[in-house]
């Protein structure tokens, strides 16, 4: 029976040459993405900035509507088609100022990519799945361990993910790139009796499948995680679930995993994902998570 660790775990990203959190405060953050520096809104940074001045190449200025809108304002030239960044020995991807206020990948996921690698160890024939895979940095990280199924509802994101993998020279890896609704696809895999060694899912609060299927996290998550559980067995290694921008505690996620993973061995943990500011110990929270692991 899977054991739950009650105390929360912190997974902290300390940054690397492609990404650093330089400073934060007064509802904004100052970050470095390769050679470029940006200011973006960050409601959780309620403290004061440490640095006297933020010399950024661009800033995302939000609209009056809290959930969306706004635009980038540039102080210097920034390549509009993006620029290449890397993670680890292999992963390569394009960073770009998107209208959705982020840069086309989520650097706070770096500790998760590392953690998944540790769970897979020396496996080279693992079957893994990345649900809501977006531009596929997690998929590239998984691909060194075996076959990966990358699922995202957006044709454009999947095309970008494929382009990123090609740029990394990983286009010969056994990756299935699928433009699919995550719920429908997971359910179909259960009906087909498939199994996986590891599953990562990073669902948004709200989204739409390719045929307009509506995804609402609080409504859809129990069924989706239940399907994911059915795709794992006592020989599988992990499930990693992140949730962000939702009024919810990681205790909520762990309660769901505890119920669904009762029959499997291994450990269930939960906590926060955070990014550590460069030059200070200050931590900026980015998401909550729950994870199941079953080491060999
Ligand atoms: C925030 S991104 C995930 C980030 C990604 N895990 C990473 O680290 O780069 C959320 C993704 O969910 C996708 N999405 C939204 N609704 C979906 C659905 N119903 N089925 C599949 N993917 C969906 C979006 O297209 C988007 O790419």
mmCIF file of C-alpha atoms and ligand atoms in Angstrom:
data_model
loop_
_atom_site.group_PDB
_atom_site.id
_atom_site.type_symbol
_atom_site.label_atom_id
_atom_site.label_comp_id
_atom_site.label_asym_id
_atom_site.label_seq_id
_atom_site.Cartn_x
_atom_site.Cartn_y
_atom_site.Cartn_z
ATOM 1 C CA UNK A 1 0.000 0.000 0.000
ATOM 2 C CA UNK A 2 1.413 3.405 -0.988
ATOM 3 C CA UNK A 3 2.660 5.351 2.038
ATOM 4 C CA UNK A 4 1.742 9.010 2.294
ATOM 5 C CA UNK A 5 4.308 11.470 3.623
ATOM 6 C CA UNK A 6 2.292 14.000 5.521
ATOM 7 C CA UNK A 7 4.768 16.878 5.684
ATOM 8 C CA UNK A 8 4.984 18.936 2.516
ATOM 9 C CA UNK A 9 8.065 18.835 0.284
ATOM 10 C CA UNK A 10 9.587 21.870 -1.428
ATOM 11 C CA UNK A 11 10.890 21.408 -4.959
ATOM 12 C CA UNK A 12 13.075 24.424 -5.640
ATOM 13 C CA UNK A 13 14.509 25.482 -8.988
ATOM 14 C CA UNK A 14 17.752 27.369 -8.513
ATOM 15 C CA UNK A 15 18.000 28.521 -12.101
ATOM 16 C CA UNK A 16 20.579 27.635 -14.747
ATOM 17 C CA UNK A 17 22.275 29.489 -17.603
ATOM 18 C CA UNK A 18 19.020 29.671 -19.611
ATOM 19 C CA UNK A 19 16.855 30.914 -16.765
ATOM 20 C CA UNK A 20 17.314 32.914 -13.604
ATOM 21 C CA UNK A 21 14.943 34.734 -11.281
ATOM 22 C CA UNK A 22 16.905 37.929 -10.652
ATOM 23 C CA UNK A 23 14.546 39.732 -8.305
ATOM 24 C CA UNK A 24 10.879 40.048 -7.386
ATOM 25 C CA UNK A 25 8.567 42.263 -5.419
ATOM 26 C CA UNK A 26 5.695 44.742 -5.540
ATOM 27 C CA UNK A 27 3.643 42.290 -7.621
ATOM 28 C CA UNK A 28 6.249 41.773 -10.355
ATOM 29 C CA UNK A 29 9.253 39.595 -11.143
ATOM 30 C CA UNK A 30 12.516 40.258 -13.018
ATOM 31 C CA UNK A 31 13.885 37.257 -14.907
ATOM 32 C CA UNK A 32 16.681 36.354 -17.276
ATOM 33 C CA UNK A 33 16.006 34.064 -20.253
ATOM 34 C CA UNK A 34 19.378 33.483 -21.913
ATOM 35 C CA UNK A 35 20.644 36.906 -23.034
ATOM 36 C CA UNK A 36 17.384 38.755 -22.379
ATOM 37 C CA UNK A 37 15.786 40.130 -19.244
ATOM 38 C CA UNK A 38 12.096 40.654 -18.686
ATOM 39 C CA UNK A 39 9.660 42.000 -16.123
ATOM 40 C CA UNK A 40 6.372 40.160 -15.719
ATOM 41 C CA UNK A 41 3.428 40.475 -13.319
ATOM 42 C CA UNK A 42 3.662 38.225 -10.260
ATOM 43 C CA UNK A 43 0.831 38.708 -7.760
ATOM 44 C CA UNK A 44 2.476 36.355 -5.244
ATOM 45 C CA UNK A 45 5.541 38.622 -4.860
ATOM 46 C CA UNK A 46 4.084 40.764 -2.093
ATOM 47 C CA UNK A 47 7.477 41.759 -0.665
ATOM 48 C CA UNK A 48 9.828 44.532 -1.841
ATOM 49 C CA UNK A 49 12.419 44.130 -4.594
ATOM 50 C CA UNK A 50 16.056 43.749 -3.470
ATOM 51 C CA UNK A 51 17.688 45.496 -6.437
ATOM 52 C CA UNK A 52 17.471 49.300 -6.760
ATOM 53 C CA UNK A 53 16.724 49.104 -10.486
ATOM 54 C CA UNK A 54 15.489 46.562 -13.055
ATOM 55 C CA UNK A 55 17.100 47.077 -16.446
ATOM 56 C CA UNK A 56 14.893 44.878 -18.644
ATOM 57 C CA UNK A 57 14.711 44.320 -22.417
ATOM 58 C CA UNK A 58 10.956 44.043 -22.180
ATOM 59 C CA UNK A 59 8.038 44.131 -19.817
ATOM 60 C CA UNK A 60 4.634 42.486 -19.963
ATOM 61 C CA UNK A 61 2.120 45.125 -18.951
ATOM 62 C CA UNK A 62 -1.163 43.484 -17.942
ATOM 63 C CA UNK A 63 -4.531 44.766 -19.098
ATOM 64 C CA UNK A 64 -7.142 45.823 -16.621
ATOM 65 C CA UNK A 65 -8.707 42.333 -16.742
ATOM 66 C CA UNK A 66 -6.936 40.153 -14.158
ATOM 67 C CA UNK A 67 -7.276 36.907 -16.112
ATOM 68 C CA UNK A 68 -5.820 37.963 -19.395
ATOM 69 C CA UNK A 69 -5.019 40.774 -21.744
ATOM 70 C CA UNK A 70 -2.060 43.064 -21.709
ATOM 71 C CA UNK A 71 0.968 43.351 -23.962
ATOM 72 C CA UNK A 72 4.723 43.330 -24.159
ATOM 73 C CA UNK A 73 6.583 46.638 -24.241
ATOM 74 C CA UNK A 74 10.192 46.472 -25.376
ATOM 75 C CA UNK A 75 13.030 48.768 -24.287
ATOM 76 C CA UNK A 76 15.502 47.046 -26.666
ATOM 77 C CA UNK A 77 15.319 44.705 -29.648
ATOM 78 C CA UNK A 78 14.218 41.191 -28.760
ATOM 79 C CA UNK A 79 14.003 38.535 -31.535
ATOM 80 C CA UNK A 80 10.279 38.277 -32.254
ATOM 81 C CA UNK A 81 10.739 34.734 -33.635
ATOM 82 C CA UNK A 82 12.432 33.680 -30.428
ATOM 83 C CA UNK A 83 15.865 32.448 -29.442
ATOM 84 C CA UNK A 84 17.244 29.046 -28.514
ATOM 85 C CA UNK A 85 17.772 27.944 -24.926
ATOM 86 C CA UNK A 86 18.861 24.645 -23.425
ATOM 87 C CA UNK A 87 18.266 22.495 -20.398
ATOM 88 C CA UNK A 88 20.653 19.741 -19.367
ATOM 89 C CA UNK A 89 22.815 17.956 -21.937
ATOM 90 C CA UNK A 90 20.098 17.479 -24.496
ATOM 91 C CA UNK A 91 16.972 19.587 -24.293
ATOM 92 C CA UNK A 92 16.744 22.601 -26.639
ATOM 93 C CA UNK A 93 13.792 24.884 -27.129
ATOM 94 C CA UNK A 94 12.711 28.269 -28.409
ATOM 95 C CA UNK A 95 11.982 31.010 -25.891
ATOM 96 C CA UNK A 96 9.643 33.680 -27.164
ATOM 97 C CA UNK A 97 7.557 36.516 -25.719
ATOM 98 C CA UNK A 98 4.032 35.061 -26.071
ATOM 99 C CA UNK A 99 0.746 36.998 -25.813
ATOM 100 C CA UNK A 100 -0.004 34.803 -22.773
ATOM 101 C CA UNK A 101 2.673 36.661 -20.779
ATOM 102 C CA UNK A 102 5.059 33.683 -20.565
ATOM 103 C CA UNK A 103 8.104 32.767 -22.630
ATOM 104 C CA UNK A 104 6.954 29.540 -24.286
ATOM 105 C CA UNK A 105 8.241 27.148 -21.618
ATOM 106 C CA UNK A 106 7.950 26.847 -17.845
ATOM 107 C CA UNK A 107 11.367 27.025 -16.158
ATOM 108 C CA UNK A 108 9.931 26.237 -12.717
ATOM 109 C CA UNK A 109 9.388 22.673 -14.015
ATOM 110 C CA UNK A 110 13.166 22.029 -14.116
ATOM 111 C CA UNK A 111 13.246 20.243 -10.711
ATOM 112 C CA UNK A 112 10.381 18.037 -11.929
ATOM 113 C CA UNK A 113 12.282 17.060 -15.097
ATOM 114 C CA UNK A 114 15.256 16.145 -12.871
ATOM 115 C CA UNK A 115 13.080 14.202 -10.442
ATOM 116 C CA UNK A 116 11.476 12.166 -13.244
ATOM 117 C CA UNK A 117 14.952 11.314 -14.520
ATOM 118 C CA UNK A 118 15.921 10.048 -11.068
ATOM 119 C CA UNK A 119 12.826 7.843 -10.913
ATOM 120 C CA UNK A 120 13.661 6.289 -14.286
ATOM 121 C CA UNK A 121 17.339 5.800 -13.380
ATOM 122 C CA UNK A 122 19.068 3.625 -15.952
ATOM 123 C CA UNK A 123 15.868 2.594 -17.774
ATOM 124 C CA UNK A 124 16.145 2.815 -21.551
ATOM 125 C CA UNK A 125 12.880 1.139 -22.521
ATOM 126 C CA UNK A 126 10.457 3.040 -20.266
ATOM 127 C CA UNK A 127 6.981 3.965 -21.561
ATOM 128 C CA UNK A 128 6.063 7.431 -20.364
ATOM 129 C CA UNK A 129 3.315 9.943 -21.088
ATOM 130 C CA UNK A 130 3.316 13.740 -20.901
ATOM 131 C CA UNK A 131 -0.282 15.006 -20.719
ATOM 132 C CA UNK A 132 -0.794 18.733 -21.457
ATOM 133 C CA UNK A 133 2.774 18.580 -22.799
ATOM 134 C CA UNK A 134 2.785 22.077 -24.391
ATOM 135 C CA UNK A 135 6.145 22.841 -26.063
ATOM 136 C CA UNK A 136 7.640 19.563 -24.915
ATOM 137 C CA UNK A 137 10.689 20.278 -22.767
ATOM 138 C CA UNK A 138 9.439 17.600 -20.336
ATOM 139 C CA UNK A 139 8.981 15.249 -23.301
ATOM 140 C CA UNK A 140 12.583 15.786 -24.385
ATOM 141 C CA UNK A 141 13.732 15.128 -20.810
ATOM 142 C CA UNK A 142 11.758 11.847 -20.753
ATOM 143 C CA UNK A 143 12.851 10.696 -24.208
ATOM 144 C CA UNK A 144 16.294 9.532 -23.087
ATOM 145 C CA UNK A 145 14.597 6.783 -21.028
ATOM 146 C CA UNK A 146 12.457 5.220 -23.789
ATOM 147 C CA UNK A 147 9.187 5.831 -25.629
ATOM 148 C CA UNK A 148 7.205 8.989 -24.819
ATOM 149 C CA UNK A 149 3.608 9.844 -25.679
ATOM 150 C CA UNK A 150 3.200 13.626 -25.827
ATOM 151 C CA UNK A 151 -0.423 14.817 -25.673
ATOM 152 C CA UNK A 152 -1.655 18.374 -26.105
ATOM 153 C CA UNK A 153 -4.880 19.848 -27.460
ATOM 154 C CA UNK A 154 -3.148 22.618 -29.373
ATOM 155 C CA UNK A 155 -1.882 21.885 -32.873
ATOM 156 C CA UNK A 156 0.401 24.885 -32.634
ATOM 157 C CA UNK A 157 1.959 23.763 -29.328
ATOM 158 C CA UNK A 158 2.546 20.244 -30.654
ATOM 159 C CA UNK A 159 4.146 21.694 -33.816
ATOM 160 C CA UNK A 160 6.414 23.849 -31.636
ATOM 161 C CA UNK A 161 7.228 20.840 -29.436
ATOM 162 C CA UNK A 162 8.255 18.842 -32.528
ATOM 163 C CA UNK A 163 10.335 21.731 -33.789
ATOM 164 C CA UNK A 164 12.043 21.997 -30.395
ATOM 165 C CA UNK A 165 12.842 18.276 -30.389
ATOM 166 C CA UNK A 166 14.229 18.518 -33.935
ATOM 167 C CA UNK A 167 16.386 21.471 -32.869
ATOM 168 C CA UNK A 168 17.723 19.324 -30.015
ATOM 169 C CA UNK A 169 18.575 16.609 -32.554
ATOM 170 C CA UNK A 170 16.072 14.274 -30.889
ATOM 171 C CA UNK A 171 13.773 13.722 -33.865
ATOM 172 C CA UNK A 172 14.854 10.104 -34.140
ATOM 173 C CA UNK A 173 13.648 9.373 -30.590
ATOM 174 C CA UNK A 174 10.476 7.270 -30.252
ATOM 175 C CA UNK A 175 8.104 10.101 -29.371
ATOM 176 C CA UNK A 176 4.424 9.965 -30.352
ATOM 177 C CA UNK A 177 3.183 13.528 -30.901
ATOM 178 C CA UNK A 178 -0.579 13.679 -30.427
ATOM 179 C CA UNK A 179 -3.049 16.542 -30.832
ATOM 180 C CA UNK A 180 -5.696 15.103 -28.539
ATOM 181 C CA UNK A 181 -7.951 15.900 -25.622
ATOM 182 C CA UNK A 182 -6.101 14.659 -22.515
ATOM 183 C CA UNK A 183 -9.233 13.187 -20.854
ATOM 184 C CA UNK A 184 -10.393 11.387 -23.973
ATOM 185 C CA UNK A 185 -6.943 10.075 -24.756
ATOM 186 C CA UNK A 186 -6.282 8.750 -21.237
ATOM 187 C CA UNK A 187 -9.708 7.048 -21.220
ATOM 188 C CA UNK A 188 -8.988 5.475 -24.623
ATOM 189 C CA UNK A 189 -5.646 4.162 -23.393
ATOM 190 C CA UNK A 190 -7.403 2.577 -20.379
ATOM 191 C CA UNK A 191 -9.897 0.854 -22.727
ATOM 192 C CA UNK A 192 -6.980 -0.444 -24.798
ATOM 193 C CA UNK A 193 -5.432 -1.936 -21.641
ATOM 194 C CA UNK A 194 -2.200 0.034 -22.036
ATOM 195 C CA UNK A 195 0.336 0.527 -19.226
ATOM 196 C CA UNK A 196 3.005 3.159 -18.584
ATOM 197 C CA UNK A 197 6.082 3.407 -16.386
ATOM 198 C CA UNK A 198 5.548 7.082 -15.672
ATOM 199 C CA UNK A 199 3.018 9.851 -16.293
ATOM 200 C CA UNK A 200 3.376 13.596 -15.870
ATOM 201 C CA UNK A 201 0.357 15.862 -16.052
ATOM 202 C CA UNK A 202 0.407 19.636 -15.852
ATOM 203 C CA UNK A 203 -3.199 20.632 -16.494
ATOM 204 C CA UNK A 204 -4.343 24.249 -16.787
ATOM 205 C CA UNK A 205 -7.240 25.544 -14.717
ATOM 206 C CA UNK A 206 -9.340 25.792 -17.856
ATOM 207 C CA UNK A 207 -8.701 24.540 -21.367
ATOM 208 C CA UNK A 208 -10.242 23.115 -24.476
ATOM 209 C CA UNK A 209 -9.624 19.914 -26.384
ATOM 210 C CA UNK A 210 -9.102 19.986 -30.176
ATOM 211 C CA UNK A 211 -12.842 19.493 -30.781
ATOM 212 C CA UNK A 212 -13.885 22.118 -28.258
ATOM 213 C CA UNK A 213 -14.055 19.661 -25.318
ATOM 214 C CA UNK A 214 -14.135 21.744 -22.133
ATOM 215 C CA UNK A 215 -11.525 21.068 -19.447
ATOM 216 C CA UNK A 216 -12.237 22.423 -15.962
ATOM 217 C CA UNK A 217 -9.648 21.320 -13.458
ATOM 218 C CA UNK A 218 -11.829 20.900 -10.376
ATOM 219 C CA UNK A 219 -14.377 18.893 -12.349
ATOM 220 C CA UNK A 220 -12.110 16.825 -14.571
ATOM 221 C CA UNK A 221 -9.126 16.040 -12.362
ATOM 222 C CA UNK A 222 -10.535 13.113 -10.316
ATOM 223 C CA UNK A 223 -11.508 11.183 -13.453
ATOM 224 C CA UNK A 224 -8.292 12.008 -15.290
ATOM 225 C CA UNK A 225 -6.042 10.983 -12.376
ATOM 226 C CA UNK A 226 -8.139 7.846 -11.917
ATOM 227 C CA UNK A 227 -7.545 6.927 -15.572
ATOM 228 C CA UNK A 228 -3.827 7.669 -15.172
ATOM 229 C CA UNK A 229 -3.756 5.373 -12.135
ATOM 230 C CA UNK A 230 -5.261 2.570 -14.239
ATOM 231 C CA UNK A 231 -2.444 3.031 -16.737
ATOM 232 C CA UNK A 232 0.129 2.399 -13.973
ATOM 233 C CA UNK A 233 0.869 -0.815 -12.101
ATOM 234 C CA UNK A 234 3.103 -2.145 -9.314
ATOM 235 C CA UNK A 235 6.115 -2.057 -11.691
ATOM 236 C CA UNK A 236 5.550 1.560 -12.754
ATOM 237 C CA UNK A 237 7.815 4.261 -11.379
ATOM 238 C CA UNK A 238 5.961 7.570 -11.037
ATOM 239 C CA UNK A 239 3.080 9.948 -11.514
ATOM 240 C CA UNK A 240 3.676 13.683 -11.194
ATOM 241 C CA UNK A 241 0.765 16.131 -11.006
ATOM 242 C CA UNK A 242 1.151 19.918 -10.868
ATOM 243 C CA UNK A 243 -1.589 22.480 -10.441
ATOM 244 C CA UNK A 244 -1.284 26.252 -10.511
ATOM 245 C CA UNK A 245 -3.412 29.391 -10.468
ATOM 246 C CA UNK A 246 -6.178 27.608 -8.573
ATOM 247 C CA UNK A 247 -7.427 28.115 -5.022
ATOM 248 C CA UNK A 248 -6.364 24.700 -3.793
ATOM 249 C CA UNK A 249 -3.851 23.168 -1.387
ATOM 250 C CA UNK A 250 -1.470 20.341 -2.258
ATOM 251 C CA UNK A 251 -3.322 18.423 0.499
ATOM 252 C CA UNK A 252 -6.254 18.289 -1.848
ATOM 253 C CA UNK A 253 -4.163 16.662 -4.570
ATOM 254 C CA UNK A 254 -2.548 14.226 -2.164
ATOM 255 C CA UNK A 255 -5.955 13.181 -0.809
ATOM 256 C CA UNK A 256 -6.962 12.214 -4.330
ATOM 257 C CA UNK A 257 -3.756 10.259 -4.940
ATOM 258 C CA UNK A 258 -4.021 8.519 -1.578
ATOM 259 C CA UNK A 259 -7.436 7.196 -2.498
ATOM 260 C CA UNK A 260 -6.529 6.178 -6.033
ATOM 261 C CA UNK A 261 -3.096 4.678 -5.315
ATOM 262 C CA UNK A 262 -4.129 2.694 -2.214
ATOM 263 C CA UNK A 263 -3.494 -0.647 -3.956
ATOM 264 C CA UNK A 264 -0.037 0.196 -5.267
ATOM 265 C CA UNK A 265 3.297 0.118 -3.410
ATOM 266 C CA UNK A 266 5.483 3.234 -3.222
ATOM 267 C CA UNK A 267 5.262 6.683 -1.698
ATOM 268 C CA UNK A 268 2.928 9.643 -2.138
ATOM 269 C CA UNK A 269 4.212 13.144 -1.453
ATOM 270 C CA UNK A 270 2.956 16.673 -1.943
ATOM 271 C CA UNK A 271 4.102 20.248 -1.660
ATOM 272 C CA UNK A 272 5.121 23.382 -3.502
ATOM 273 C CA UNK A 273 7.187 24.095 -6.561
ATOM 274 C CA UNK A 274 9.198 27.280 -6.174
ATOM 275 C CA UNK A 275 11.962 29.222 -7.853
ATOM 276 C CA UNK A 276 14.851 30.587 -5.811
ATOM 277 C CA UNK A 277 15.921 34.132 -6.435
ATOM 278 C CA UNK A 278 19.495 34.570 -7.565
ATOM 279 C CA UNK A 279 21.770 35.893 -4.834
ATOM 280 C CA UNK A 280 19.205 35.457 -2.037
ATOM 281 C CA UNK A 281 17.357 32.586 -0.433
ATOM 282 C CA UNK A 282 13.999 34.087 -1.310
ATOM 283 C CA UNK A 283 11.571 31.590 -2.803
ATOM 284 C CA UNK A 284 8.822 32.448 -5.243
ATOM 285 C CA UNK A 285 6.067 29.802 -5.237
ATOM 286 C CA UNK A 286 4.853 28.754 -8.692
ATOM 287 C CA UNK A 287 2.643 25.674 -8.323
ATOM 288 C CA UNK A 288 1.439 22.941 -5.996
ATOM 289 C CA UNK A 289 2.117 19.289 -6.716
ATOM 290 C CA UNK A 290 1.447 15.724 -5.645
ATOM 291 C CA UNK A 291 3.573 12.816 -6.781
ATOM 292 C CA UNK A 292 3.644 9.050 -6.523
ATOM 293 C CA UNK A 293 6.965 7.241 -6.808
ATOM 294 C CA UNK A 294 7.838 3.600 -6.672
ATOM 295 C CA UNK A 295 11.613 3.185 -6.747
ATOM 296 C CA UNK A 296 13.214 -0.116 -7.726
HETATM 297 C C1 LIG B 1 0.581 25.295 -19.057
HETATM 298 S S1 LIG B 1 0.639 24.221 -20.366
HETATM 299 C C2 LIG B 1 1.538 22.883 -19.692
HETATM 300 C C3 LIG B 1 3.017 23.198 -19.561
HETATM 301 C C4 LIG B 1 3.976 22.047 -19.866
HETATM 302 N N1 LIG B 1 3.758 20.897 -19.012
HETATM 303 C C5 LIG B 1 5.446 22.492 -19.792
HETATM 304 O O1 LIG B 1 6.115 22.252 -18.794
HETATM 305 O O2 LIG B 1 5.883 23.110 -20.750
HETATM 306 C C6 LIG B 1 -1.013 23.701 -20.517
HETATM 307 C C7 LIG B 1 -1.254 23.004 -21.843
HETATM 308 O O3 LIG B 1 -2.488 22.320 -21.771
HETATM 309 C C8 LIG B 1 -3.035 22.247 -23.076
HETATM 310 N N2 LIG B 1 -4.455 21.887 -22.953
HETATM 311 C C9 LIG B 1 -5.483 22.635 -22.510
HETATM 312 N N3 LIG B 1 -6.646 21.924 -22.509
HETATM 313 C C10 LIG B 1 -6.323 20.665 -22.942
HETATM 314 C C11 LIG B 1 -7.063 19.475 -23.148
HETATM 315 N N4 LIG B 1 -8.367 19.417 -22.910
HETATM 316 N N5 LIG B 1 -6.384 18.370 -23.554
HETATM 317 C C12 LIG B 1 -5.060 18.414 -23.804
HETATM 318 N N6 LIG B 1 -4.310 19.518 -23.628
HETATM 319 C C13 LIG B 1 -4.925 20.634 -23.207
HETATM 320 C C14 LIG B 1 -2.760 23.606 -23.660
HETATM 321 O O4 LIG B 1 -2.771 23.550 -25.081
HETATM 322 C C15 LIG B 1 -1.359 23.903 -23.085
HETATM 323 O O5 LIG B 1 -0.359 23.559 -24.006
#
